[in-house]
mmCIF file of C-alpha atoms in Angstrom:
data_model
loop_
_atom_site.group_PDB
_atom_site.id
_atom_site.type_symbol
_atom_site.label_atom_id
_atom_site.label_comp_id
_atom_site.label_asym_id
_atom_site.label_seq_id
_atom_site.Cartn_x
_atom_site.Cartn_y
_atom_site.Cartn_z
ATOM 1 C CA GLN A 1 0.000 0.000 0.000
ATOM 2 C CA VAL A 2 1.371 3.382 -1.001
ATOM 3 C CA GLN A 3 1.861 5.873 1.799
ATOM 4 C CA VAL A 4 2.553 9.544 1.209
ATOM 5 C CA VAL A 5 3.798 11.620 4.135
ATOM 6 C CA GLU A 6 4.389 15.360 3.929
ATOM 7 C CA SER A 7 6.342 17.204 6.604
ATOM 8 C CA GLY A 8 8.275 20.377 7.289
ATOM 9 C CA GLY A 9 5.499 22.917 7.536
ATOM 10 C CA ASP A 10 5.743 25.561 10.230
ATOM 11 C CA LEU A 11 5.005 29.132 11.216
ATOM 12 C CA VAL A 12 7.543 31.485 9.664
ATOM 13 C CA GLN A 13 7.906 35.238 9.233
ATOM 14 C CA PRO A 14 7.649 36.894 5.819
ATOM 15 C CA GLY A 15 10.979 36.635 4.031
ATOM 16 C CA GLY A 16 11.845 33.414 5.815
ATOM 17 C CA SER A 17 12.513 29.932 4.464
ATOM 18 C CA LEU A 18 11.197 26.415 4.921
ATOM 19 C CA ARG A 19 11.937 23.052 3.379
ATOM 20 C CA LEU A 20 9.069 20.634 2.900
ATOM 21 C CA SER A 21 9.617 16.903 2.552
ATOM 22 C CA CYS A 22 7.515 14.227 0.864
ATOM 23 C CA THR A 23 8.304 10.606 1.552
ATOM 24 C CA ILE A 24 6.599 7.865 -0.433
ATOM 25 C CA SER A 25 6.688 4.238 0.588
ATOM 26 C CA GLY A 26 5.036 1.091 -0.641
ATOM 27 C CA ALA A 27 4.613 -0.383 -4.050
ATOM 28 C CA VAL A 28 4.026 2.058 -6.893
ATOM 29 C CA SER A 29 3.542 -0.115 -9.957
ATOM 30 C CA GLY A 30 6.577 -2.074 -8.854
ATOM 31 C CA SER A 31 8.738 1.013 -8.252
ATOM 32 C CA THR A 32 9.345 3.125 -5.207
ATOM 33 C CA PHE A 33 10.081 6.809 -5.251
ATOM 34 C CA GLY A 34 13.748 5.964 -4.780
ATOM 35 C CA VAL A 35 13.833 4.293 -8.185
ATOM 36 C CA TYR A 36 13.310 6.631 -11.123
ATOM 37 C CA GLY A 37 9.733 5.627 -11.426
ATOM 38 C CA ALA A 38 6.898 6.228 -13.795
ATOM 39 C CA TYR A 39 5.324 9.335 -12.315
ATOM 40 C CA PHE A 40 5.931 13.033 -12.266
ATOM 41 C CA MET A 41 5.564 14.167 -8.667
ATOM 42 C CA GLY A 42 4.603 17.575 -7.449
ATOM 43 C CA TRP A 43 3.490 19.930 -4.709
ATOM 44 C CA PHE A 44 0.062 21.438 -4.428
ATOM 45 C CA ARG A 45 -1.363 23.867 -1.906
ATOM 46 C CA GLN A 46 -4.752 24.920 -0.731
ATOM 47 C CA ALA A 47 -5.586 27.947 1.346
ATOM 48 C CA PRO A 48 -8.912 28.322 3.174
ATOM 49 C CA GLY A 49 -11.656 29.303 0.753
ATOM 50 C CA LYS A 50 -9.456 28.818 -2.299
ATOM 51 C CA GLU A 51 -9.047 26.088 -4.882
ATOM 52 C CA ARG A 52 -6.095 23.738 -4.777
ATOM 53 C CA GLU A 53 -3.170 25.211 -6.719
ATOM 54 C CA GLY A 54 -0.357 23.390 -8.458
ATOM 55 C CA VAL A 55 2.915 24.772 -7.091
ATOM 56 C CA SER A 56 5.649 22.676 -8.666
ATOM 57 C CA CYS A 57 6.180 19.403 -10.525
ATOM 58 C CA ILE A 58 9.282 17.306 -11.295
ATOM 59 C CA ASP A 59 9.907 14.467 -13.724
ATOM 60 C CA PRO A 60 10.842 10.965 -12.547
ATOM 61 C CA GLY A 61 14.498 11.597 -13.395
ATOM 62 C CA GLY A 62 14.591 14.702 -11.251
ATOM 63 C CA THR A 63 15.802 16.970 -14.056
ATOM 64 C CA ILE A 64 12.719 18.625 -15.570
ATOM 65 C CA THR A 65 10.917 21.047 -13.288
ATOM 66 C CA TYR A 66 7.826 23.204 -13.506
ATOM 67 C CA TYR A 67 6.747 26.085 -11.279
ATOM 68 C CA ALA A 68 3.661 28.211 -10.867
ATOM 69 C CA ASP A 69 4.275 31.868 -11.672
ATOM 70 C CA SER A 70 3.524 32.774 -8.061
ATOM 71 C CA VAL A 71 6.523 30.834 -6.753
ATOM 72 C CA LYS A 72 8.979 30.942 -9.664
ATOM 73 C CA GLY A 73 12.382 32.119 -8.498
ATOM 74 C CA ARG A 74 11.543 31.541 -4.829
ATOM 75 C CA PHE A 75 10.781 27.815 -4.580
ATOM 76 C CA THR A 76 12.946 24.889 -5.696
ATOM 77 C CA ILE A 77 11.736 21.310 -6.126
ATOM 78 C CA SER A 78 14.154 18.394 -5.925
ATOM 79 C CA THR A 79 14.360 14.680 -5.273
ATOM 80 C CA SER A 80 16.743 12.453 -3.348
ATOM 81 C CA VAL A 81 17.038 8.885 -4.537
ATOM 82 C CA ALA A 82 19.085 7.923 -1.481
ATOM 83 C CA GLU A 83 16.457 9.306 0.888
ATOM 84 C CA ASN A 84 13.455 8.282 -1.203
ATOM 85 C CA THR A 85 12.115 11.787 -0.694
ATOM 86 C CA MET A 86 11.010 14.820 -2.644
ATOM 87 C CA TYR A 87 11.683 18.317 -1.310
ATOM 88 C CA LEU A 88 10.350 21.802 -1.776
ATOM 89 C CA GLN A 89 12.768 24.511 -0.712
ATOM 90 C CA MET A 90 10.745 27.643 -0.071
ATOM 91 C CA ASP A 91 12.612 30.937 0.176
ATOM 92 C CA THR A 92 11.506 34.547 0.494
ATOM 93 C CA LEU A 93 8.164 33.375 1.806
ATOM 94 C CA LYS A 94 5.170 35.676 1.552
ATOM 95 C CA VAL A 95 1.947 35.860 3.524
ATOM 96 C CA GLU A 96 0.112 34.613 0.450
ATOM 97 C CA ASP A 97 2.112 31.360 0.575
ATOM 98 C CA THR A 98 0.124 30.390 3.656
ATOM 99 C CA ALA A 99 -1.686 27.126 2.878
ATOM 100 C CA MET A 100 -1.806 23.397 3.451
ATOM 101 C CA TYR A 101 0.777 21.803 1.184
ATOM 102 C CA TYR A 102 0.346 18.349 -0.347
ATOM 103 C CA CYS A 103 2.476 16.170 -2.568
ATOM 104 C CA GLN A 104 1.097 13.818 -5.181
ATOM 105 C CA SER A 105 1.606 12.755 -8.747
ATOM 106 C CA CYS A 106 1.179 15.516 -11.291
ATOM 107 C CA ASP A 107 0.911 16.425 -14.941
ATOM 108 C CA ALA A 108 2.580 19.547 -16.292
ATOM 109 C CA TYR A 109 3.317 21.397 -19.486
ATOM 110 C CA ARG A 110 4.843 24.688 -20.534
ATOM 111 C CA SER A 111 3.227 27.136 -22.896
ATOM 112 C CA ARG A 112 4.427 30.617 -23.842
ATOM 113 C CA GLY A 113 6.796 30.694 -20.904
ATOM 114 C CA ARG A 114 4.230 29.670 -18.331
ATOM 115 C CA ASP A 115 4.001 26.338 -16.519
ATOM 116 C CA PHE A 116 0.686 24.612 -15.940
ATOM 117 C CA ILE A 117 0.522 21.980 -13.189
ATOM 118 C CA THR A 118 -2.436 19.712 -12.458
ATOM 119 C CA PRO A 119 -3.008 16.697 -10.219
ATOM 120 C CA SER A 120 -2.709 13.321 -11.889
ATOM 121 C CA GLN A 121 -5.121 10.506 -11.187
ATOM 122 C CA GLN A 122 -2.313 8.003 -11.790
ATOM 123 C CA GLY A 123 0.393 7.401 -9.219
ATOM 124 C CA PRO A 124 0.723 8.397 -5.565
ATOM 125 C CA GLN A 125 -2.028 10.618 -4.250
ATOM 126 C CA GLY A 126 -1.712 13.191 -1.479
ATOM 127 C CA GLY A 127 -1.291 12.465 2.193
ATOM 128 C CA GLN A 128 -2.469 14.504 5.164
ATOM 129 C CA GLY A 129 -0.530 17.564 4.073
ATOM 130 C CA THR A 130 1.678 19.930 6.025
ATOM 131 C CA GLN A 131 0.642 23.423 7.118
ATOM 132 C CA VAL A 132 2.728 26.433 6.129
ATOM 133 C CA THR A 133 1.831 29.695 7.821
ATOM 134 C CA VAL A 134 3.632 32.901 6.915
ATOM 135 C CA SER A 135 2.892 35.663 9.353
ATOM 136 C CA SER A 136 4.623 38.377 11.318
#
């Protein structure tokens, strides 16, 4: 059974940094996250009263990345094969980054310089999420 666990959320002041982690365990079509598997994986967030937003997405090889315009230049997605974990380094945080953050499989494409990230119905789905609160 696939388990997705997000962690690293916290209360931080504007301008601060956080690193979120996403660990996936269990069988994923015969591959774990630590093996360059079949799925793009990404981060999504949802603030109270708002729709879930695709934040970032990375290919199974860990080399192709996509970012929402709202976080481009501030957030960095990465994977660690050794740790079987995906990360989201969040720098220069803003109040509007406050949300529950989830990781799950994603689809993404780039058009006219903009990245579009959506949840995928295939592959690991989100866990309980981790809360990021940016406030002074």
